[in-house]
Coordinates of C-alpha atoms in Angstrom, one line a residue:
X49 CA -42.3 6.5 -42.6
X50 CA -42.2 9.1 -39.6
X51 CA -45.0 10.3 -37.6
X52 CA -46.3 13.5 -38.3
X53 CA -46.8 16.2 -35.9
X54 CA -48.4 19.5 -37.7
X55 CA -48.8 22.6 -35.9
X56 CA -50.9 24.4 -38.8
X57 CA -53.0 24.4 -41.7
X58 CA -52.9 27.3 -43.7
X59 CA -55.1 28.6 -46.7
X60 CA -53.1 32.3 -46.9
X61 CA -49.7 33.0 -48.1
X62 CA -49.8 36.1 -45.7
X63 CA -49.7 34.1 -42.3
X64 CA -47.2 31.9 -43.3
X65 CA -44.4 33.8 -42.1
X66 CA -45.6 34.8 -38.8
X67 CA -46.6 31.3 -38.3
X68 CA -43.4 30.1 -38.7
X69 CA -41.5 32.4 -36.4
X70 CA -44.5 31.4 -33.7
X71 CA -43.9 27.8 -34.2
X72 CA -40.1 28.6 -33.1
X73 CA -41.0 30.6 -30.1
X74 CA -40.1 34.0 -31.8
X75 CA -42.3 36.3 -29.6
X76 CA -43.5 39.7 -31.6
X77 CA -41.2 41.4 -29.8
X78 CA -38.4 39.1 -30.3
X79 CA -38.5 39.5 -33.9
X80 CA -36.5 42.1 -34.8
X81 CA -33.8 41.0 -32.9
X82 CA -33.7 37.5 -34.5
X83 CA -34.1 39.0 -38.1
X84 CA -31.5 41.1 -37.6
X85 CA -28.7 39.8 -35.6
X86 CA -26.3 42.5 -33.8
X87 CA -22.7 41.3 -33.3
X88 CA -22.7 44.3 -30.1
X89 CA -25.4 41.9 -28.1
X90 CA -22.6 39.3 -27.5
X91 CA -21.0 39.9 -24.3
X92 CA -20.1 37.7 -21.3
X93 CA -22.8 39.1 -19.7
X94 CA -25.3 37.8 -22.4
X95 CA -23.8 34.6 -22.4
X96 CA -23.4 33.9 -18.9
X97 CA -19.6 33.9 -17.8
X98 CA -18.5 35.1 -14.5
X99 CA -16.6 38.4 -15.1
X100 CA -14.5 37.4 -11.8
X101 CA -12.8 34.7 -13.6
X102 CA -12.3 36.7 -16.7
X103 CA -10.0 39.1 -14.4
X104 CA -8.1 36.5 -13.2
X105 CA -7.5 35.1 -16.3
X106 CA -6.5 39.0 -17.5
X107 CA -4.5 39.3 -14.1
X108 CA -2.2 35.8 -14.9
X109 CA -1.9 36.9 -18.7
X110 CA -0.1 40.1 -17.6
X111 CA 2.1 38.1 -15.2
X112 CA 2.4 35.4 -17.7
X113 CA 3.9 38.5 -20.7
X114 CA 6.0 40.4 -18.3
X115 CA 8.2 36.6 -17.0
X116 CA 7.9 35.7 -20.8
X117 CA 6.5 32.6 -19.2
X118 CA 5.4 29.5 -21.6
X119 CA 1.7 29.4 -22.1
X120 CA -0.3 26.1 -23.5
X121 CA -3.0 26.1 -25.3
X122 CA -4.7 22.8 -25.2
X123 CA -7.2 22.1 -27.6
X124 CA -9.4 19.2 -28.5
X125 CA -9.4 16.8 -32.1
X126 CA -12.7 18.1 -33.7
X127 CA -13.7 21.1 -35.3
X128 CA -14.8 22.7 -32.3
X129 CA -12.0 22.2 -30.4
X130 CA -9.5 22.6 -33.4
X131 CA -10.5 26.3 -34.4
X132 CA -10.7 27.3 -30.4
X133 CA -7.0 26.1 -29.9
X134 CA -6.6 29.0 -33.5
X135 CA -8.2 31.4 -31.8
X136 CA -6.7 31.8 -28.9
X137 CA -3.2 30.6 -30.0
X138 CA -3.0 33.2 -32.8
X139 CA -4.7 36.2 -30.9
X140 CA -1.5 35.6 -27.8
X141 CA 1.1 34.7 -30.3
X142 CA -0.6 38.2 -32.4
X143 CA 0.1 40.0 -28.9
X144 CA 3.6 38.9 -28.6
X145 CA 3.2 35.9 -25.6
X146 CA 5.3 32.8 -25.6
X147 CA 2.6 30.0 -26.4
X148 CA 2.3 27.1 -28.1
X149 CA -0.7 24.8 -29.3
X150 CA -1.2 21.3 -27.5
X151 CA -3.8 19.1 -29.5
X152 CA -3.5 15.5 -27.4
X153 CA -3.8 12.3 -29.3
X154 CA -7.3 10.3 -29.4
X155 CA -6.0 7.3 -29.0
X156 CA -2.7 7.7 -26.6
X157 CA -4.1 10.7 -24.3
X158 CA -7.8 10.2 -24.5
X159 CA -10.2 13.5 -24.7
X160 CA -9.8 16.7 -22.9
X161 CA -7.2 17.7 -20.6
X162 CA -5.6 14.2 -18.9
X163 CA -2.7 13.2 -16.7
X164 CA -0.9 11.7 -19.1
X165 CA -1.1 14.6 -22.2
X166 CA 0.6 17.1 -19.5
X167 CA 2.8 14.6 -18.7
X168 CA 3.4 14.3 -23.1
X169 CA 3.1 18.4 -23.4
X170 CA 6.1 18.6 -20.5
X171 CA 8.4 16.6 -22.5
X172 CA 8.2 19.0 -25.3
X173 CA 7.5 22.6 -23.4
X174 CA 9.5 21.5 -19.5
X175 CA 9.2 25.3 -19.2
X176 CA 5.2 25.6 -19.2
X177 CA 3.4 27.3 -16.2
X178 CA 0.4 28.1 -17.8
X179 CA -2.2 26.0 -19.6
X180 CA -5.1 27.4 -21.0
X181 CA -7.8 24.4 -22.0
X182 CA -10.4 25.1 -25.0
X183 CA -13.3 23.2 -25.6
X184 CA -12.3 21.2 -22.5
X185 CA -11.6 20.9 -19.1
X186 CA -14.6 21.1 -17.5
X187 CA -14.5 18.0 -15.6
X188 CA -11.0 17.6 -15.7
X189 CA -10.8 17.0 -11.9
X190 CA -7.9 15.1 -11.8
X191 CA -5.6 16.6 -14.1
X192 CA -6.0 19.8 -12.4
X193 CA -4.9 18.6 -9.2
X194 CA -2.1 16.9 -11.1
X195 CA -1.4 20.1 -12.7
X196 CA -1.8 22.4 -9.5
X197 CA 1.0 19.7 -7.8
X198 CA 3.3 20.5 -10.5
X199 CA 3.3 24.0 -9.9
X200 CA 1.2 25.0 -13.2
X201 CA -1.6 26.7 -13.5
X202 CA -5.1 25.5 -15.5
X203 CA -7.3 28.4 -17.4
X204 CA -10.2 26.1 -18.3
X205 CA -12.4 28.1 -21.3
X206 CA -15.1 25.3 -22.0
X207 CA -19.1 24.3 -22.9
X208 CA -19.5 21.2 -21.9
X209 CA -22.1 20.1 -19.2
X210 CA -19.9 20.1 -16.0
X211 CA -20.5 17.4 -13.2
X212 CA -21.8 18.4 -9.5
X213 CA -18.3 19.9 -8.6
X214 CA -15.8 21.7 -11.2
X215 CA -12.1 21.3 -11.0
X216 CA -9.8 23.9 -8.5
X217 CA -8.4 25.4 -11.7
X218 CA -6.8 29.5 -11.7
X219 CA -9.9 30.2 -13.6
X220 CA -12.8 29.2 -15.1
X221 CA -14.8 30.6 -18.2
X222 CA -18.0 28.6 -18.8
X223 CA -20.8 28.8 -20.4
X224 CA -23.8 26.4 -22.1
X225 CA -24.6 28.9 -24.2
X226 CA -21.7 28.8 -26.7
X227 CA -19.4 26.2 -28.7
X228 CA -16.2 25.7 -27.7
X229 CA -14.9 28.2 -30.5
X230 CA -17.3 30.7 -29.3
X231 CA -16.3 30.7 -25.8
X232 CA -12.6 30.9 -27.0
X233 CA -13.6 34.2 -29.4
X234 CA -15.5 35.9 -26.6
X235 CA -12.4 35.5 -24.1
X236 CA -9.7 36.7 -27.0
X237 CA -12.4 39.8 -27.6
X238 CA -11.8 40.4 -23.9
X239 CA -8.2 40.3 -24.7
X240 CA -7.7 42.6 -27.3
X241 CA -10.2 45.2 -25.8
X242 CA -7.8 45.4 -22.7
X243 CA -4.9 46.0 -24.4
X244 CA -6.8 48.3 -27.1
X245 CA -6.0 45.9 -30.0
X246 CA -8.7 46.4 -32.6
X247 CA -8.3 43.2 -34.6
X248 CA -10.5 42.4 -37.2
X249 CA -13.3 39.5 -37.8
X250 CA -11.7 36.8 -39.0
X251 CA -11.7 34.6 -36.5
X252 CA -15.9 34.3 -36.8
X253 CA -14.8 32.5 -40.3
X254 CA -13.7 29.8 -37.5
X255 CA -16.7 30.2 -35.1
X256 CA -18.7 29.4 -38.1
X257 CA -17.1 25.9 -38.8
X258 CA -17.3 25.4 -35.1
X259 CA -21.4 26.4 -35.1
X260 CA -22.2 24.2 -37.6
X261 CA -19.9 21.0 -36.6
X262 CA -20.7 20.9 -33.0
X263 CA -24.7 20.9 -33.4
X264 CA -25.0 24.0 -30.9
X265 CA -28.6 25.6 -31.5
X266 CA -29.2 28.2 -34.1
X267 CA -30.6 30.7 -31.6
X268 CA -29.8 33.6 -29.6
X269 CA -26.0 34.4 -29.2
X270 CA -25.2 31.1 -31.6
X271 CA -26.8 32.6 -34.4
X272 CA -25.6 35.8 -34.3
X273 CA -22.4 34.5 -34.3
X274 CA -23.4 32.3 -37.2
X275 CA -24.8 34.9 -39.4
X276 CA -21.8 36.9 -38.8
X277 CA -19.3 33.9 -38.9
X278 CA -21.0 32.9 -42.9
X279 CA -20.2 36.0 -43.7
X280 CA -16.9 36.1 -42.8
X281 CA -16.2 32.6 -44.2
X282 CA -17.6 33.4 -47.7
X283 CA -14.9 36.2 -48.1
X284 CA -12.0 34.8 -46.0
X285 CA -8.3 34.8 -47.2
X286 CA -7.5 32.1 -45.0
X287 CA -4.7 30.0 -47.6
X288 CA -5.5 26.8 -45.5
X289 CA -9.5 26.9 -45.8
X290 CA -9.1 28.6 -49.5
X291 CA -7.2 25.5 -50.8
X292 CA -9.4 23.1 -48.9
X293 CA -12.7 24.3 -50.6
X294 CA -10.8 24.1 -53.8
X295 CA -10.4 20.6 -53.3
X296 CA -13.7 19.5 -51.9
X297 CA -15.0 21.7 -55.4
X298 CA -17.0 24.3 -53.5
X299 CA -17.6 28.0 -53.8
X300 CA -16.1 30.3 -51.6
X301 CA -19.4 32.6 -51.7
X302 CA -22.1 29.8 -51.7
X303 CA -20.6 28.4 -48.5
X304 CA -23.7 28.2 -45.9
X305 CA -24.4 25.4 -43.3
X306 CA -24.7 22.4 -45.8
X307 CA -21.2 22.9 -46.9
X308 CA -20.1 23.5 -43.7
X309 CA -21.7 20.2 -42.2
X310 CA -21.2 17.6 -44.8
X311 CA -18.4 18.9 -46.8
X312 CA -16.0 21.1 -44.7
X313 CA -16.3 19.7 -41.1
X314 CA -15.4 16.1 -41.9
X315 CA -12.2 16.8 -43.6
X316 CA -11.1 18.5 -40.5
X317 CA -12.8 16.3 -38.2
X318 CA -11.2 13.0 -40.1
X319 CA -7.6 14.0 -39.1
X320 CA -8.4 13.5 -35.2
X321 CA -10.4 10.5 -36.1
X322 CA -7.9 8.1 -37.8
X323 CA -4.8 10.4 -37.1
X324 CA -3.2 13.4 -36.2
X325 CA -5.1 17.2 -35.5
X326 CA -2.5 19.4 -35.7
X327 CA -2.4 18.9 -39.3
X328 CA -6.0 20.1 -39.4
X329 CA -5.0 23.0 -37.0
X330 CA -1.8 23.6 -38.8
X331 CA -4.1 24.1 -42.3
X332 CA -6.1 26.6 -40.6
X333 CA -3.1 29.0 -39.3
X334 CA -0.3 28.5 -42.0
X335 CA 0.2 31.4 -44.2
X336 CA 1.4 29.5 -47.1
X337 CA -0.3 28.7 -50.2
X338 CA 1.5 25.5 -51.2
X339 CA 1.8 24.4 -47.8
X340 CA -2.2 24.7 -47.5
X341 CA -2.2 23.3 -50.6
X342 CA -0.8 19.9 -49.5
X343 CA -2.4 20.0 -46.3
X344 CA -5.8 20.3 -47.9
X345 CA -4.9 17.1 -49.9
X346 CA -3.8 15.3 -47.2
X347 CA -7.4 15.9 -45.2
X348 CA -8.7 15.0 -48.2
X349 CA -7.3 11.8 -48.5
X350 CA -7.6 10.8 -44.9
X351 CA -11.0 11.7 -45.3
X352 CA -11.7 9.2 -47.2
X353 CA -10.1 6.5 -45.3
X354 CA -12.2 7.9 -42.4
X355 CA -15.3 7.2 -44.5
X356 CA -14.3 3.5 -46.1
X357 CA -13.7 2.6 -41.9
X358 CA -17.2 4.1 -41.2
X359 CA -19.1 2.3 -43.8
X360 CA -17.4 -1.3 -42.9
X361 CA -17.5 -0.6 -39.2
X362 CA -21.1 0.9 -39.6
X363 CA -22.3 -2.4 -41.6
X364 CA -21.2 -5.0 -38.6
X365 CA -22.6 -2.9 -36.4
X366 CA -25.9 -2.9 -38.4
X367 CA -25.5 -7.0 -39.1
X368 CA -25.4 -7.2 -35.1
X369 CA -28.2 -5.6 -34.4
X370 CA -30.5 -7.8 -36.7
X371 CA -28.7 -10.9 -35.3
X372 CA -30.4 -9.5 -31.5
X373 CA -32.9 -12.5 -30.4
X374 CA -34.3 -9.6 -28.2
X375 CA -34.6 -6.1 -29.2
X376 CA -34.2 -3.5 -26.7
X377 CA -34.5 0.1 -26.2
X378 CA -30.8 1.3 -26.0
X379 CA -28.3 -0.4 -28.6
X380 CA -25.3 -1.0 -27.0
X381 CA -22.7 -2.4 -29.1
X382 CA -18.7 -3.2 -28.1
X383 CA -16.1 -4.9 -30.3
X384 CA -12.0 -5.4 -30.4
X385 CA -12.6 -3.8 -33.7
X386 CA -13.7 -1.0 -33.6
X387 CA -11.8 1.8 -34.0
X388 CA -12.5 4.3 -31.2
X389 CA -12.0 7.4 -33.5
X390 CA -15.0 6.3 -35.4
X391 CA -17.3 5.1 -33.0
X392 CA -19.5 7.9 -32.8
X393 CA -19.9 8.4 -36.3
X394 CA -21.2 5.1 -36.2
X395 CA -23.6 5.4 -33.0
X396 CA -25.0 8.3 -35.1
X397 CA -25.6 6.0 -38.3
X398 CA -27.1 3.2 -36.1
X399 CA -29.5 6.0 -34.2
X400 CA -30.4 6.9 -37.9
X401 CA -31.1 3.1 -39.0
X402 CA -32.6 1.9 -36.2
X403 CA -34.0 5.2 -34.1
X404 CA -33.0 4.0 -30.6
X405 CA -30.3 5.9 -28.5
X406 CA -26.9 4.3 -28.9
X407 CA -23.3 3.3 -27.5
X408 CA -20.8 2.0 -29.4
X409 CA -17.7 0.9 -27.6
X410 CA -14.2 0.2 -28.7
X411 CA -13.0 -2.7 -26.2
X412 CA -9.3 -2.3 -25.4
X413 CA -7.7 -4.9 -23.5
X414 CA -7.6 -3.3 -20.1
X415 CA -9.5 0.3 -20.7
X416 CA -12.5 0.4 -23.4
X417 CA -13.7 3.8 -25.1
X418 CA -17.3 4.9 -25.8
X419 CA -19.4 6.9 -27.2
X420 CA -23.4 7.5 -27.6
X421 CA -25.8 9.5 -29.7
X422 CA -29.4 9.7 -28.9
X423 CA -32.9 10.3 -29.8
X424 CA -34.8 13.6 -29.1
X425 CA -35.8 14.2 -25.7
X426 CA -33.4 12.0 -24.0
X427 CA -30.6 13.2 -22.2
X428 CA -27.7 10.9 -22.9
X429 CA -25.1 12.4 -21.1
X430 CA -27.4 12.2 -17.7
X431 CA -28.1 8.5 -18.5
X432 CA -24.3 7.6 -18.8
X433 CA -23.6 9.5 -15.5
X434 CA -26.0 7.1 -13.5
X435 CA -23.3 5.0 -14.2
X436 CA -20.2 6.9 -13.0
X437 CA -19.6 4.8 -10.3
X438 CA -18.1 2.1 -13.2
X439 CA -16.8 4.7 -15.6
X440 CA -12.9 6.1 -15.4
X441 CA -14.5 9.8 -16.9
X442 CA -17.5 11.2 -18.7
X443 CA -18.3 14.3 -20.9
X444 CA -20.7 15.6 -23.3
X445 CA -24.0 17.2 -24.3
X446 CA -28.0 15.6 -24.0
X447 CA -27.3 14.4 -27.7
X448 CA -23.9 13.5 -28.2
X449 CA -21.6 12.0 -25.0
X450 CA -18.4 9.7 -24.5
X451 CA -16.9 7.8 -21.7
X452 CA -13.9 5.8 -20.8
X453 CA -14.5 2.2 -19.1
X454 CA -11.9 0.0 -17.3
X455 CA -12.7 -3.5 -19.6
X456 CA -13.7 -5.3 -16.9
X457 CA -16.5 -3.3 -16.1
X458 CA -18.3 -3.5 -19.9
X459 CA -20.3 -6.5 -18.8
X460 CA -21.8 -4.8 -15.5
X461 CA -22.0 -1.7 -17.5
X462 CA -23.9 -2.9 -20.3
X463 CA -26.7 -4.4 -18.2
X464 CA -27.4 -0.9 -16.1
X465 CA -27.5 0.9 -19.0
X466 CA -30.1 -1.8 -21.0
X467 CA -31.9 -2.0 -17.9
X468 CA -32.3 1.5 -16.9
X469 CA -33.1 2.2 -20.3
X470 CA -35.9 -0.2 -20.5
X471 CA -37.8 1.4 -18.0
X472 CA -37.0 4.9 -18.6
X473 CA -37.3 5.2 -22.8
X474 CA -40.7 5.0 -23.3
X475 CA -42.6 4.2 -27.1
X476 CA -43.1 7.3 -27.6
X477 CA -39.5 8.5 -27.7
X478 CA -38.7 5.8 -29.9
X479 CA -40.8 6.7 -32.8
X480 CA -39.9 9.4 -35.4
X481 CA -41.3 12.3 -35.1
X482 CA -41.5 14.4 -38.4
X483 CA -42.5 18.0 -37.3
X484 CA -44.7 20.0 -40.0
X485 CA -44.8 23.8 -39.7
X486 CA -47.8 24.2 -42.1
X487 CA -50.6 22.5 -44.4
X488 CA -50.4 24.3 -47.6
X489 CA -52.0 24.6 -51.2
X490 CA -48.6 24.0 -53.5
X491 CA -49.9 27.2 -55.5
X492 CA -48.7 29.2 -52.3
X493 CA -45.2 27.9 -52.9
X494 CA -43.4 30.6 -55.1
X495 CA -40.2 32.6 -55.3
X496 CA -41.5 35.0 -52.9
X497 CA -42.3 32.6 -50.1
X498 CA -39.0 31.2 -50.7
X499 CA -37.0 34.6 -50.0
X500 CA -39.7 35.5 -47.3
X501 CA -38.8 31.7 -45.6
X502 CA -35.3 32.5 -45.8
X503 CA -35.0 35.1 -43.7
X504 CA -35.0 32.8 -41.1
X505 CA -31.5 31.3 -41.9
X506 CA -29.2 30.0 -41.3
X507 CA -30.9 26.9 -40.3
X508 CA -30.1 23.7 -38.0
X509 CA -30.2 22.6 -34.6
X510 CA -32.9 24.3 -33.1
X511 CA -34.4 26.3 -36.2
X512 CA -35.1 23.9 -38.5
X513 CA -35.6 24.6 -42.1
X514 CA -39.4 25.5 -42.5
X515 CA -41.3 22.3 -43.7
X516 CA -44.7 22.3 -45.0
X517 CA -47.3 19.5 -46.5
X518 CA -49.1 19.8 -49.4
X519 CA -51.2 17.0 -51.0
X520 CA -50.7 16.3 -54.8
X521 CA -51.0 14.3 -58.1
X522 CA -48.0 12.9 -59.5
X523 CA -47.2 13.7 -62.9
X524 CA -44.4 11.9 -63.5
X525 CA -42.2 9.7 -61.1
X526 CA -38.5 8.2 -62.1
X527 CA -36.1 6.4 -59.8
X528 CA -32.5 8.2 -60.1
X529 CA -28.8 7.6 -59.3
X530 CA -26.7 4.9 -58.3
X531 CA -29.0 2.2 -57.5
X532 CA -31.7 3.6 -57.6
X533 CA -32.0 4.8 -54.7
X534 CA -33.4 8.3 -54.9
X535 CA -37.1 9.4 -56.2
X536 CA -37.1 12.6 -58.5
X537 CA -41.2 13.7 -59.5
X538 CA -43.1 16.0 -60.8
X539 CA -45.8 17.0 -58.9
X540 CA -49.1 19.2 -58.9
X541 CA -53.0 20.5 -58.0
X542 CA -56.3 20.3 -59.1
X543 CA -56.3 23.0 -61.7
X544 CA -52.7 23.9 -60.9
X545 CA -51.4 24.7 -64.6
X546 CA -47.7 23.5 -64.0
X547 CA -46.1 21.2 -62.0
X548 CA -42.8 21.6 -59.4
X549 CA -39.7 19.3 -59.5
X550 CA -39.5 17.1 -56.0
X551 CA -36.6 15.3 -55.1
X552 CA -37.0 12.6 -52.4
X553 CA -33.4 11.1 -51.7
X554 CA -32.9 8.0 -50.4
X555 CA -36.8 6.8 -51.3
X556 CA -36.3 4.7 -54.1
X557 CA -38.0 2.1 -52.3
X558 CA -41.2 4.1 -51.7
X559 CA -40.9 5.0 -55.3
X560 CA -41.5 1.9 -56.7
X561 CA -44.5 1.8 -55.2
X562 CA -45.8 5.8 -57.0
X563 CA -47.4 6.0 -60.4
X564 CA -48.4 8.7 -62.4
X565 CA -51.9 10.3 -61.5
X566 CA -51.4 8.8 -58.3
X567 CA -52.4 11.4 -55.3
X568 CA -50.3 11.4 -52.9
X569 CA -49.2 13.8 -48.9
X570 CA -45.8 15.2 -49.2
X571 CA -43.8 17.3 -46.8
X572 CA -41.4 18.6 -47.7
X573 CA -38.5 22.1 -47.4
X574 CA -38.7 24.9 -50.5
X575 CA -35.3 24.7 -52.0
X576 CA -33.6 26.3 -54.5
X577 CA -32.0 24.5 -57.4
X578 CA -29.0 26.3 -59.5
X579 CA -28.1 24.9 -63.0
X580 CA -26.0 26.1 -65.7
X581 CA -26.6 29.8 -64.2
X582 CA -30.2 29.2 -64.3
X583 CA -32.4 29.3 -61.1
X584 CA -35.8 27.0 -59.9
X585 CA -37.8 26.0 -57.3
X586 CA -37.4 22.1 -56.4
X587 CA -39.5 20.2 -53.1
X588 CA -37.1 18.4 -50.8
X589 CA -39.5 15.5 -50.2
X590 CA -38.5 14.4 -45.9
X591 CA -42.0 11.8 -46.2
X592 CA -44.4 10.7 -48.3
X593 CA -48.0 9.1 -47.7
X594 CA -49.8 7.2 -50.6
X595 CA -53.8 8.6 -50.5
X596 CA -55.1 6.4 -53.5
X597 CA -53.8 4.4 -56.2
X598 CA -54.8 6.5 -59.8

């Protein structure tokens, strides 16, 4: 059970709406703007890179096409970086350049632009001059230099959270404000308006993927680009993503953030997990059907492989934490097994068991990998950097960061982290917090409330999906699926006529305890359930609180 915070209680349909755009800072004269998102308001300006750079950048593109020079484009394993690296390496190869896509290896090369994966990229393109990093490169200090020594120059295009200094690279084209993807669109825009090139939107079919899969929030420039990007996605005649939603079983036109976020995004994300990303890459550019065909199969596959390592991985983890004789604020967790492509998927399944920010660590046996999710309202990335003095490199975002470690540090490493994070985290932080927009009747919840709610969309980080408590009578209540682990029920008013379907997954256990006439506090999202062509309003139950027995 979370703890509640709710902002409202409401008694009239009418001020639902406004309250909800209040409760996400939406000013009155902000409103239009976010209601109806303009693709024309993105600019550099809006987002905040330095035009300066984006000239020099122009400037050694020109020099770069005239020597028919070889360009790199190097590009990061996930999603994010993964549909930059196609941006940028179809809009150059589009405009006639010499250029070539670099994805480096997770487990050889490491993340973002290294010593070693120019070193790898050399052997294969001896003639590059010019790398251009997506996603990446914002703290690459000592690759630069290593590049800058060997006579080629770096074009960093990146989102990440730089350190105090940034790296002496030709140019740099950085903002906070974006994804990785995004950055890489509004540089290629730049592009193509130099040299007149009117190319259409496709490429916001990728920005989309990247939105969604890198957990950039949903406001301002993001989710114009979103809104725009869905769009774009639902219609696309991409070969590689068409044969990879026909096998994941999903509708080109009903694609929207869930799909994107737990069906789409780990099929690409697997390859660069447990193996290699330029197959992931490579499905997103070819041109050919069978060939996406069997690339969309082979995600697929490794997909699950990616999941099966996850669940076993994610289940020792879970066993060592309850074998703790001391529990502490920060998990941190390091093992010979682990398998450093999954290790934050399972920091982010120990955060959600166990609500305490997290590092998990694959120990090598001279350099160790790791990587940490946290808990709203603590800055992970700024916590591992107290620590940089031990650590090899660093990079990420307040939620989500990563780090390499030589082995021999772990120990030492472990205890600043456990300590520091005793007295920083305070009981507070480590409680869940379950945010309700408004207290309603359930007789306000209707079809017209629904479409009214969901002008707000798309939702996710940073403009959640409305919820609202209501409190209610049970008139029926079954446990459902395998296991029985999800609660489906029927619920009502007093002198409500009819009752709404509610669907609380993964509450068996709470269900066990619900009978019929029981009265019960749920909150809940208004969703919309489609079967056999036929349309209904269904509760997503997020809590529940027992009021009295009937």
């Amino acid at each position: 059970m979370k703890k509640w915070r709710i902002l409202h209680e409401l008694e009239d349909r009418k001020n639902i709406f406004h309250t909800l755009l209040a409760n996400r800072g939406i000013t009155q004269q902000a409103i239009d703007a976010f209601l109806h998102p303009n693709l024309a308001e993105v600019t550099l300006e809006s987002v905040g890179i330095d035009n300066k750079q984006l000239i020099s950048l122009l400037k050694r593109l020109d020099s770069a096409k005239e020597r028919n020079e070889t360009i790199i484009i190097y590009g990061d394993y996930d999603v994010d970086g993964v549909t930059a690296t196609a941006i940028v390496w179809e809009t150059l190869h589009g405009l006639g350049y010499q250029v070539h896509p670099y994805i480096p290896n997770r487990t050889d090369e490491g993340y973002g632009l290294s010593v070693k994966g120019i070193e790898n990229l050399l052997k294969t393109y001896p003639k590059a001059t010019c790398i251009i990093t997506v996603d990446n490169g914002i703290v690459a200090h000592e690759a630069v230099n290593f590049a800058n020594e060997k006579n080629i120059d770096i074009i960093i295009t990146d989102h990440h959270l730089p350190s105090e200094k940034v790296p002496q690279a030709y140019a740099i084209l950085h903002t906070t404000k974006l994804c990785g993807a995004g950055v890489a669109w509004i540089v290629c825009k730049e592009i193509l308006k130099k040299v007149q090139d009117d190319k259409p939107n496709d490429h916001l079919s990728l920005i989309a993927l990247a939105t969604v899969a890198d957990l950039v929030p949903l406001t301002g420039t993001n989710r114009i680009l979103l809104t725009y990007g869905l769009q774009e996605l639902q219609k696309t005649k991409r070969p590689g993503l068409l044969a990879l939603f026909q096998e994941a079983q999903i509708k080109t036109e009903n694609i929207g953030v869930y799909e994107i976020g737990h069906v789409i995004a780990p099929r690409l994300n697997a390859m660069g997990r447990i193996a290699s990303a330029m197959d992931s890459l490579r499905l997103l550019c070819t041109r050919n059907a069978q060939r996406a065909k069997a690339l969309a199969l082979k995600l697929d596959t490794t997909n699950r492989e990616r999941q099966l390592l996850t669940q076993v991985t994610s289940d020792g983890a879970r066993n060592s934490v309850f074998q703790m004789t001391e529990k502490k604020k920060l998990l941190f967790l390091s093992d010979e097994s682990y398998d450093e492509g999954i290790i934050g998927l399972v920091a982010g399944k120990m955060v959600e068991a166990f609500y305490r920010p997290t590092i998990i660590v694959a120990k090598g046996l001279k350099i160790s990998k790791g990587s940490a999710r946290s808990v709203a309202g603590f800055n992970i990335i700024e916590f591992i950097r107290t620590a940089e003095h031990l650590l090899i490199n660093a990079g990420g975002h307040p939620m989500a960061a990563g780090f390499t470690v030589a082995t021999e540090n772990l120990v030492t490493l472990q205890q600043h982290y456990e300590i520091l994070a005793d007295g920083q985290l305070t009981d507070g932080q480590l409680d869940r917090e379950l945010v309700i927009d408004c207290v309603i009747p359930l007789q306000l919840v209707s079809q017209e409330l629904f479409d009214e709610i969901h002008q707000l969309a798309p939702f996710g980080m940073g403009n959640k999906e409305p919820v609202f408590v209501s409190d209610v009578v049970v008139k029926d209540s079954i446990l459902i699926g395998n296991g029985k682990k999800h609660l489906k029920l029927k619920v009502s008013q007093h002198k409500l006529p009819y009752a709404i379907d509610a669907i609380a997954f993964g509450m068996g256990e709470i269900g066990e305890a619900i009978k019929k006439g029981d009265m019960i506090s749920i909150a809940y999202t208004i969703n919309e359930n489609k079967w056999n062509g036929k349309k209904s309003l269904q509760l997503r139950v997020k809590d529940i609180k027992v009021q009295n027995k009937s």
